[in-house]
Every structure is written in C-alpha cells, then in structure tokens.
C-alpha cells in the first residue's frame, strides 16, 4: 500500500478516503459540519453525542444519520464512549462534544464540569490500550487562557486559567489531556493534540446566546437585536477555518507523530461584537439593533485575542476568509436557507468556495 503524504496546509480528500473516524459531538453545529465534510470525502465515520437540542438543527437538515454511523449517547457515560469506540475501532478521534456556552455554564456548573472534564477523561480512557488510534484531537477553546484583559494575543505557552465554569472546565480538560498523553497514550503510539479555536460563526447554528443565531432569530421575526456587551473583543472566524485546521493537523500528525500538543486556531485580528453586528446587518440587508450602554449579567471576558503564528509557521495554515467575508458567508447562508434553499447545498457551496479560495 502506498503511503500517501498529504500537503500540510490543505484538506486532502484522498487521505481521508476509507479512514475510520470517531467524532464526538456530531449532532452539534461544528460536529455536523465536520461529519458532513468527512463523509463527503469517503471517511468511515462514527458519531457519539446527545440528541440535537435545537429546532431546526444542522444534524437533521444534513441527514447526518444517513451518512455516518450515529450513536446517541452521553460522553459522561464511560460505557457509552467505550461502546462507540469498539464499534468504530477508529484510527482518528475528534472530540468536539462539550457544554460549550459560557452563560449556560453559570446556570449549570456541575453539568459543565462533568461534560467537559470527565467527558474528556472518558474519551481518553477509552483510547487507552488501543494502539490502532493514531491520533486524538481534543477541541478545547480560546478561553482556556488566564485572561489578563489585554489585547496582546495569547500564544500556546501562555498560562491557563478560567474565570467562568466553561473556561475553567476547558482548561482543566487540557490538564487531563496532558496527563493521559504523558502517562499512557504517548507510550502506545497515539498522538494527542489540543485545538484552541477562536469564536466560530457560520450558517446552520441555532444555539442560544450566540451572536449571529441571536441576530437571525431577531431580524427574521422583525424584532430588535439586543446586544449586552457591544465592545467585547473576540477572535471571530468562519466555522470552516477551525474544521479545516483540525483535518490538516490530523494529516500532519499522522506522518509527524511527535507533533506539539497545543495549537491555537484563529484569525489575524480580533474584532468587537459591535463590528460583527454591523457587518451582519450589511450582509443580511435588514435588521434593527440596540447596543447596551451598561454591562449586566455574569462575568465574561472583555478582550481576547489569539496568536496562531505556530500553525502558520509549521503547517502553512493562515485564515482564508477575513472577518467581512466570514460574516457575509454566514448571513447569506441563513438568508438563502430562509428562502428555501437546502442546507446541504449551502454547506457544500461554502466548502467548495473555501477550498478553492473564493470569497
């Protein structure tokens, strides 16, 4: 069999054809996009996740259960994780399942800690003893860093921290990852990576307390979008940026097993919530917004930027779409979906445009 070595800065469909992949969180926004992409490239994908929590949702719209082996289960249940691992016998594990919302983590801290810490531990424990797993990519977040509320971008070597339960749980998950990597998985030949991606936008997200989904819901219903923290700064990026980076990192680590374990994935520049909303209004063509002047609600970081230079220098990966292009692509997805176009066609349209370098 010929050893196919893919380019490091491009998703290589030939590499993924026939590869066995276990994807946790396949019923969520990012997970459904990734499951669709992998299945389209011919990978043999098994998914493990809770049932979708929103209506509509991309998992159902893309008919993911017809394209992959879908297992509905809870990553907090080790036996469910082990059963999915046994069924798939994966070469690659992408761990995306999580309680991923900051404000929800204040309402349900124990659920957040259980899902994000013990859920990650269960995935890593199920990999332990399986030398056929070549790579496990654990998706954490840009919020794992101890936030000093400054615009200096955080490199991978910055101190971990976490004020809110979500951020703290993801930082703790990275400690669990480091322990399993050093104690068990490196010795069995499994490469373990942590991917710390910035704030993700894109069509097909209907989650609560996320900026563009909230905007679409308000504007489609003729309501005024209420913005709590208009001057908060985040590293915004289209969903295809981190997903392509996950795939490229996996391709790279497959032939470079000593790959560094932590990777930032983000844009060249961060931007304020106000800027993103203004771009979204322009792309959508309508919609009223009210920006709050007094900050209310639980603590959320005000300033956050990522230094993703390691990814660029090592793999040659740089953002393909700037902020305006990312927001425009996202809002056009929602607009065209509301006009009756099929989600699968809209996702494929974005993937082709992203891969061919079109804005």
Short mmCIF file of C-alpha atoms in Angstrom, two decimals:
data_model
loop_
_atom_site.label_atom_id
_atom_site.label_comp_id
_atom_site.label_asym_id
_atom_site.label_seq_id
_atom_site.Cartn_x
_atom_site.Cartn_y
_atom_site.Cartn_z
CA UNK A 1 0.00 0.00 0.00
CA UNK A 2 1.37 3.41 -0.98
CA UNK A 3 1.91 5.77 1.95
CA UNK A 4 0.06 8.90 0.90
CA UNK A 5 1.63 12.04 2.41
CA UNK A 6 -0.82 14.95 2.19
CA UNK A 7 0.04 18.60 1.92
CA UNK A 8 0.05 20.18 5.36
CA UNK A 9 -1.96 23.32 4.52
CA UNK A 10 -4.78 21.69 2.53
CA UNK A 11 -7.53 19.25 3.42
CA UNK A 12 -6.73 16.16 1.32
CA UNK A 13 -9.78 14.13 0.35
CA UNK A 14 -7.61 11.24 -0.85
CA UNK A 15 -6.04 10.98 2.60
CA UNK A 16 -9.40 10.68 4.35
CA UNK A 17 -10.97 8.18 1.98
CA UNK A 18 -11.58 4.98 3.95
CA UNK A 19 -10.14 6.31 7.22
CA UNK A 20 -12.03 5.26 10.34
CA UNK A 21 -13.00 8.30 12.42
CA UNK A 22 -14.84 8.61 15.73
CA UNK A 23 -16.37 12.07 16.08
CA UNK A 24 -17.95 13.12 19.35
CA UNK A 25 -20.44 15.97 19.21
CA UNK A 26 -21.62 15.13 15.70
CA UNK A 27 -25.14 16.42 16.42
CA UNK A 28 -23.89 19.93 17.21
CA UNK A 29 -23.14 22.85 14.92
CA UNK A 30 -19.43 22.25 14.32
CA UNK A 31 -19.81 18.49 14.60
CA UNK A 32 -22.49 18.30 11.90
CA UNK A 33 -20.37 20.39 9.54
CA UNK A 34 -17.36 18.10 10.18
CA UNK A 35 -19.37 14.88 9.87
CA UNK A 36 -20.78 16.08 6.54
CA UNK A 37 -17.33 17.04 5.26
CA UNK A 38 -15.67 13.79 6.34
CA UNK A 39 -18.46 11.64 4.94
CA UNK A 40 -18.25 13.53 1.66
CA UNK A 41 -14.56 12.65 1.41
CA UNK A 42 -15.27 8.95 1.93
CA UNK A 43 -14.23 8.55 5.55
CA UNK A 44 -15.93 5.86 7.65
CA UNK A 45 -17.36 8.00 10.44
CA UNK A 46 -18.97 7.04 13.72
CA UNK A 47 -20.52 9.79 15.83
CA UNK A 48 -21.29 9.91 19.55
CA UNK A 49 -23.38 12.72 21.02
CA UNK A 50 -26.60 13.66 22.73
CA UNK A 51 -29.63 14.20 20.53
CA UNK A 52 -29.81 17.65 18.91
CA UNK A 53 -31.01 20.35 21.29
CA UNK A 54 -32.33 22.98 18.87
CA UNK A 55 -35.03 23.10 16.25
CA UNK A 56 -34.06 23.42 13.49
CA UNK A 57 -30.63 21.81 13.68
CA UNK A 58 -27.94 21.06 11.14
CA UNK A 59 -27.69 17.36 12.08
CA UNK A 60 -31.22 16.72 10.84
CA UNK A 61 -31.05 19.14 7.93
CA UNK A 62 -27.90 17.50 6.55
CA UNK A 63 -29.31 13.98 7.19
CA UNK A 64 -26.12 13.09 9.04
CA UNK A 65 -27.60 9.87 10.44
CA UNK A 66 -27.88 8.59 6.86
CA UNK A 67 -24.23 9.39 6.09
CA UNK A 68 -22.42 8.07 9.16
CA UNK A 69 -22.89 5.57 11.99
CA UNK A 70 -24.67 7.71 14.57
CA UNK A 71 -24.62 6.73 18.25
CA UNK A 72 -26.82 8.80 20.54
CA UNK A 73 -25.22 8.76 23.98
CA UNK A 74 -23.61 10.83 26.71
CA UNK A 75 -19.84 11.32 26.96
CA UNK A 76 -20.31 11.44 30.74
CA UNK A 77 -21.14 7.73 30.47
CA UNK A 78 -17.88 5.83 30.05
CA UNK A 79 -19.66 2.69 28.85
CA UNK A 80 -21.35 4.64 26.03
CA UNK A 81 -17.98 6.08 24.98
CA UNK A 82 -16.29 2.66 25.10
CA UNK A 83 -19.11 1.07 23.09
CA UNK A 84 -18.80 3.69 20.35
CA UNK A 85 -15.03 3.18 20.33
CA UNK A 86 -15.49 -0.58 19.99
CA UNK A 87 -17.99 -0.15 17.16
CA UNK A 88 -15.74 2.24 15.23
CA UNK A 89 -12.23 0.93 16.01
CA UNK A 90 -11.01 4.36 14.91
CA UNK A 91 -7.70 5.48 13.54
CA UNK A 92 -8.65 9.09 14.36
CA UNK A 93 -10.71 10.55 17.19
CA UNK A 94 -12.06 14.11 17.01
CA UNK A 95 -13.51 15.09 20.40
CA UNK A 96 -15.90 18.02 19.94
CA UNK A 97 -18.69 17.10 22.37
CA UNK A 98 -18.97 19.60 25.20
CA UNK A 99 -21.16 22.01 27.12
CA UNK A 100 -19.90 24.92 25.03
CA UNK A 101 -21.74 28.03 26.26
CA UNK A 102 -20.34 30.47 28.82
CA UNK A 103 -23.67 31.75 30.14
CA UNK A 104 -25.08 28.22 30.37
CA UNK A 105 -22.06 27.26 32.46
CA UNK A 106 -23.15 29.76 35.12
CA UNK A 107 -26.61 28.19 35.22
CA UNK A 108 -25.34 24.60 35.20
CA UNK A 109 -21.76 24.49 36.50
CA UNK A 110 -21.84 20.82 37.55
CA UNK A 111 -23.11 19.72 34.16
CA UNK A 112 -20.40 21.83 32.53
CA UNK A 113 -17.61 20.38 34.65
CA UNK A 114 -18.91 16.83 34.23
CA UNK A 115 -19.25 17.10 30.46
CA UNK A 116 -16.05 18.97 29.73
CA UNK A 117 -13.69 17.39 32.26
CA UNK A 118 -14.99 13.87 32.88
CA UNK A 119 -16.31 13.61 29.34
CA UNK A 120 -12.80 14.28 28.04
CA UNK A 121 -11.34 11.83 30.56
CA UNK A 122 -13.79 9.16 29.39
CA UNK A 123 -12.78 9.65 25.75
CA UNK A 124 -9.07 9.43 26.61
CA UNK A 125 -9.61 6.42 28.87
CA UNK A 126 -11.49 4.64 26.06
CA UNK A 127 -8.47 5.27 23.80
CA UNK A 128 -6.05 3.89 26.38
CA UNK A 129 -4.90 0.43 25.31
CA UNK A 130 -5.91 0.97 21.65
CA UNK A 131 -2.74 1.25 19.62
CA UNK A 132 -4.85 1.45 16.44
CA UNK A 133 -5.85 5.02 17.39
CA UNK A 134 -3.14 7.04 15.67
CA UNK A 135 -4.39 10.46 16.68
CA UNK A 136 -6.83 12.06 19.11
CA UNK A 137 -7.63 15.74 18.61
CA UNK A 138 -9.32 17.29 21.64
CA UNK A 139 -11.13 20.54 20.89
CA UNK A 140 -10.93 22.98 23.77
CA UNK A 141 -11.28 26.76 23.33
CA UNK A 142 -9.53 30.10 23.08
CA UNK A 143 -10.88 30.77 26.59
CA UNK A 144 -8.50 28.32 28.31
CA UNK A 145 -6.01 31.13 28.95
CA UNK A 146 -5.80 33.19 32.12
CA UNK A 147 -7.36 36.31 30.71
CA UNK A 148 -5.45 39.47 31.59
CA UNK A 149 -7.92 41.70 29.70
CA UNK A 150 -5.29 42.99 27.31
CA UNK A 151 -5.05 42.97 23.53
CA UNK A 152 -1.75 41.10 23.43
CA UNK A 153 -2.61 37.80 21.67
CA UNK A 154 -2.10 34.67 23.75
CA UNK A 155 0.40 32.11 22.39
CA UNK A 156 0.15 28.42 23.21
CA UNK A 157 2.69 28.87 26.02
CA UNK A 158 0.52 31.38 27.94
CA UNK A 159 -0.76 30.45 31.39
CA UNK A 160 -4.03 28.53 31.54
CA UNK A 161 -6.86 29.80 33.69
CA UNK A 162 -10.61 30.29 33.60
CA UNK A 163 -12.94 32.66 35.46
CA UNK A 164 -16.28 31.21 34.41
CA UNK A 165 -17.12 27.49 34.73
CA UNK A 166 -16.93 26.92 30.97
CA UNK A 167 -13.42 28.37 30.63
CA UNK A 168 -12.20 26.65 33.79
CA UNK A 169 -13.60 23.30 32.68
CA UNK A 170 -11.83 23.52 29.33
CA UNK A 171 -8.52 24.48 30.98
CA UNK A 172 -8.94 21.52 33.32
CA UNK A 173 -9.66 19.26 30.34
CA UNK A 174 -6.27 20.24 28.95
CA UNK A 175 -4.61 19.10 32.19
CA UNK A 176 -6.43 15.78 31.85
CA UNK A 177 -5.23 15.57 28.25
CA UNK A 178 -1.62 16.27 29.27
CA UNK A 179 -1.77 13.60 31.97
CA UNK A 180 -3.16 10.89 29.67
CA UNK A 181 -0.72 11.86 26.95
CA UNK A 182 2.31 11.58 29.23
CA UNK A 183 1.14 8.62 31.31
CA UNK A 184 -0.44 6.35 28.72
CA UNK A 185 -1.05 7.47 25.16
CA UNK A 186 2.39 8.58 24.01
CA UNK A 187 3.70 5.17 25.04
CA UNK A 188 1.16 3.34 22.88
CA UNK A 189 1.91 5.50 19.83
CA UNK A 190 -1.21 7.70 19.94
CA UNK A 191 -0.61 11.38 19.21
CA UNK A 192 -2.85 13.66 21.30
CA UNK A 193 -3.45 17.28 20.27
CA UNK A 194 -5.38 20.14 21.86
CA UNK A 195 -7.01 22.58 19.43
CA UNK A 196 -7.84 26.00 20.85
CA UNK A 197 -10.10 27.72 18.34
CA UNK A 198 -11.45 31.26 18.42
CA UNK A 199 -15.12 32.27 18.26
CA UNK A 200 -16.79 30.40 15.42
CA UNK A 201 -19.54 31.69 13.14
CA UNK A 202 -21.23 30.13 10.12
CA UNK A 203 -24.54 29.03 8.71
CA UNK A 204 -26.55 26.36 10.48
CA UNK A 205 -26.01 27.36 14.11
CA UNK A 206 -29.20 27.88 16.11
CA UNK A 207 -27.67 27.72 19.60
CA UNK A 208 -28.77 30.08 22.36
CA UNK A 209 -26.62 33.04 23.42
CA UNK A 210 -24.55 33.12 20.23
CA UNK A 211 -24.28 36.34 18.33
CA UNK A 212 -25.29 35.52 14.75
CA UNK A 213 -28.00 32.98 15.65
CA UNK A 214 -29.50 35.57 18.02
CA UNK A 215 -29.32 38.17 15.25
CA UNK A 216 -31.01 35.92 12.71
CA UNK A 217 -33.80 34.99 15.12
CA UNK A 218 -34.47 38.62 15.97
CA UNK A 219 -34.30 40.02 12.46
CA UNK A 220 -36.35 37.24 10.86
CA UNK A 221 -39.11 37.94 13.39
CA UNK A 222 -38.96 41.69 12.96
CA UNK A 223 -37.54 42.19 16.45
CA UNK A 224 -34.70 44.39 17.66
CA UNK A 225 -31.49 42.54 18.45
CA UNK A 226 -30.36 43.31 22.00
CA UNK A 227 -26.56 43.35 22.43
CA UNK A 228 -25.33 43.05 26.03
CA UNK A 229 -21.61 43.72 25.54
CA UNK A 230 -21.02 45.52 22.24
CA UNK A 231 -17.39 46.38 22.94
CA UNK A 232 -16.23 42.85 23.86
CA UNK A 233 -13.44 41.78 21.52
CA UNK A 234 -13.08 38.21 20.21
CA UNK A 235 -11.11 36.31 17.53
CA UNK A 236 -14.02 35.62 15.15
CA UNK A 237 -13.64 33.08 12.32
CA UNK A 238 -15.82 31.11 9.92
CA UNK A 239 -16.50 27.54 11.02
CA UNK A 240 -14.55 26.11 8.08
CA UNK A 241 -11.33 27.71 9.37
CA UNK A 242 -11.03 25.56 12.51
CA UNK A 243 -12.52 22.47 10.89
CA UNK A 244 -10.00 22.57 8.06
CA UNK A 245 -7.24 23.16 10.61
CA UNK A 246 -8.36 20.11 12.61
CA UNK A 247 -8.19 17.97 9.49
CA UNK A 248 -4.83 19.39 8.41
CA UNK A 249 -3.38 18.92 11.90
CA UNK A 250 -4.51 15.29 11.84
CA UNK A 251 -2.95 14.77 8.40
CA UNK A 252 0.29 16.36 9.60
CA UNK A 253 0.48 14.43 12.86
CA UNK A 254 -0.20 11.17 11.04
CA UNK A 255 3.26 11.43 9.43
CA UNK A 256 4.82 13.57 12.20
CA UNK A 257 3.77 11.78 15.42
CA UNK A 258 5.94 13.99 17.65
CA UNK A 259 3.75 16.99 16.82
CA UNK A 260 3.46 19.64 19.54
CA UNK A 261 0.28 19.04 21.50
CA UNK A 262 -1.35 22.50 21.74
CA UNK A 263 -2.45 24.61 18.76
CA UNK A 264 -4.19 27.97 18.53
CA UNK A 265 -6.55 28.42 15.59
CA UNK A 266 -7.71 31.94 14.95
CA UNK A 267 -7.77 34.99 12.69
CA UNK A 268 -5.01 37.53 12.26
CA UNK A 269 -7.02 40.19 14.10
CA UNK A 270 -9.74 40.21 16.74
CA UNK A 271 -12.83 42.42 16.45
CA UNK A 272 -15.59 43.80 18.64
CA UNK A 273 -19.13 42.47 18.87
CA UNK A 274 -20.32 45.83 17.53
CA UNK A 275 -18.20 45.44 14.39
CA UNK A 276 -19.52 41.93 13.73
CA UNK A 277 -23.13 43.04 14.18
CA UNK A 278 -22.67 45.96 11.79
CA UNK A 279 -21.17 43.65 9.17
CA UNK A 280 -24.02 41.18 9.72
CA UNK A 281 -26.64 43.89 9.23
CA UNK A 282 -24.99 44.98 5.99
CA UNK A 283 -24.82 41.41 4.67
CA UNK A 284 -28.36 40.48 5.73
CA UNK A 285 -29.88 43.64 4.31
CA UNK A 286 -32.17 44.47 7.22
CA UNK A 287 -32.49 44.34 10.98
CA UNK A 288 -32.56 46.68 13.96
CA UNK A 289 -30.07 46.51 16.83
CA UNK A 290 -29.88 48.10 20.26
CA UNK A 291 -26.45 48.24 21.89
CA UNK A 292 -26.44 48.27 25.70
CA UNK A 293 -24.57 51.08 27.44
CA UNK A 294 -24.38 49.37 30.85
CA UNK A 295 -22.83 45.93 31.25
CA UNK A 296 -25.12 43.46 33.01
CA UNK A 297 -25.09 39.74 33.69
CA UNK A 298 -22.32 37.40 34.86
CA UNK A 299 -18.66 38.00 34.12
CA UNK A 300 -17.47 37.44 30.57
CA UNK A 301 -14.03 38.31 29.23
CA UNK A 302 -13.89 41.72 27.58
CA UNK A 303 -10.74 41.31 25.49
CA UNK A 304 -9.44 38.13 23.91
CA UNK A 305 -7.04 37.58 21.02
CA UNK A 306 -5.08 34.53 19.87
CA UNK A 307 -1.58 34.18 18.49
CA UNK A 308 -1.92 31.49 15.80
CA UNK A 309 1.54 32.03 14.32
CA UNK A 310 2.70 28.49 15.22
CA UNK A 311 0.05 27.00 12.95
CA UNK A 312 1.08 29.31 10.13
CA UNK A 313 4.82 28.71 10.55
CA UNK A 314 4.59 24.93 11.00
CA UNK A 315 1.84 23.90 8.60
CA UNK A 316 1.49 26.98 6.42
CA UNK A 317 -2.13 27.45 7.52
CA UNK A 318 -3.45 31.00 7.50
CA UNK A 319 -7.04 32.32 7.54
CA UNK A 320 -8.67 32.12 4.13
CA UNK A 321 -11.60 34.41 4.79
CA UNK A 322 -11.30 37.77 6.55
CA UNK A 323 -13.95 38.93 9.00
CA UNK A 324 -16.16 40.60 6.42
CA UNK A 325 -16.08 37.51 4.20
CA UNK A 326 -16.78 35.20 7.16
CA UNK A 327 -19.76 37.24 8.33
CA UNK A 328 -21.10 37.66 4.80
CA UNK A 329 -20.86 33.92 4.09
CA UNK A 330 -22.68 33.19 7.35
CA UNK A 331 -25.52 35.64 6.83
CA UNK A 332 -26.02 34.63 3.20
CA UNK A 333 -26.34 31.01 4.39
CA UNK A 334 -29.16 31.95 6.77
CA UNK A 335 -30.82 34.25 4.24
CA UNK A 336 -30.77 31.62 1.48
CA UNK A 337 -31.96 28.90 3.86
CA UNK A 338 -34.93 31.06 4.85
CA UNK A 339 -35.69 31.46 1.14
CA UNK A 340 -35.99 27.68 0.79
CA UNK A 341 -32.55 26.53 -0.32
CA UNK A 342 -31.35 23.21 1.07
CA UNK A 343 -28.83 23.16 3.91
CA UNK A 344 -26.71 20.51 2.19
CA UNK A 345 -26.35 22.64 -0.91
CA UNK A 346 -25.48 25.70 1.17
CA UNK A 347 -22.81 23.84 3.16
CA UNK A 348 -21.32 22.31 0.02
CA UNK A 349 -21.29 25.74 -1.60
CA UNK A 350 -19.25 27.14 1.30
CA UNK A 351 -16.87 24.17 1.42
CA UNK A 352 -16.13 24.43 -2.32
CA UNK A 353 -15.63 28.19 -2.09
CA UNK A 354 -13.36 27.79 0.94
CA UNK A 355 -11.25 25.06 -0.64
CA UNK A 356 -10.89 26.90 -3.95
CA UNK A 357 -10.02 30.22 -2.31
CA UNK A 358 -13.14 32.08 -3.41
CA UNK A 359 -14.69 34.77 -1.25
#
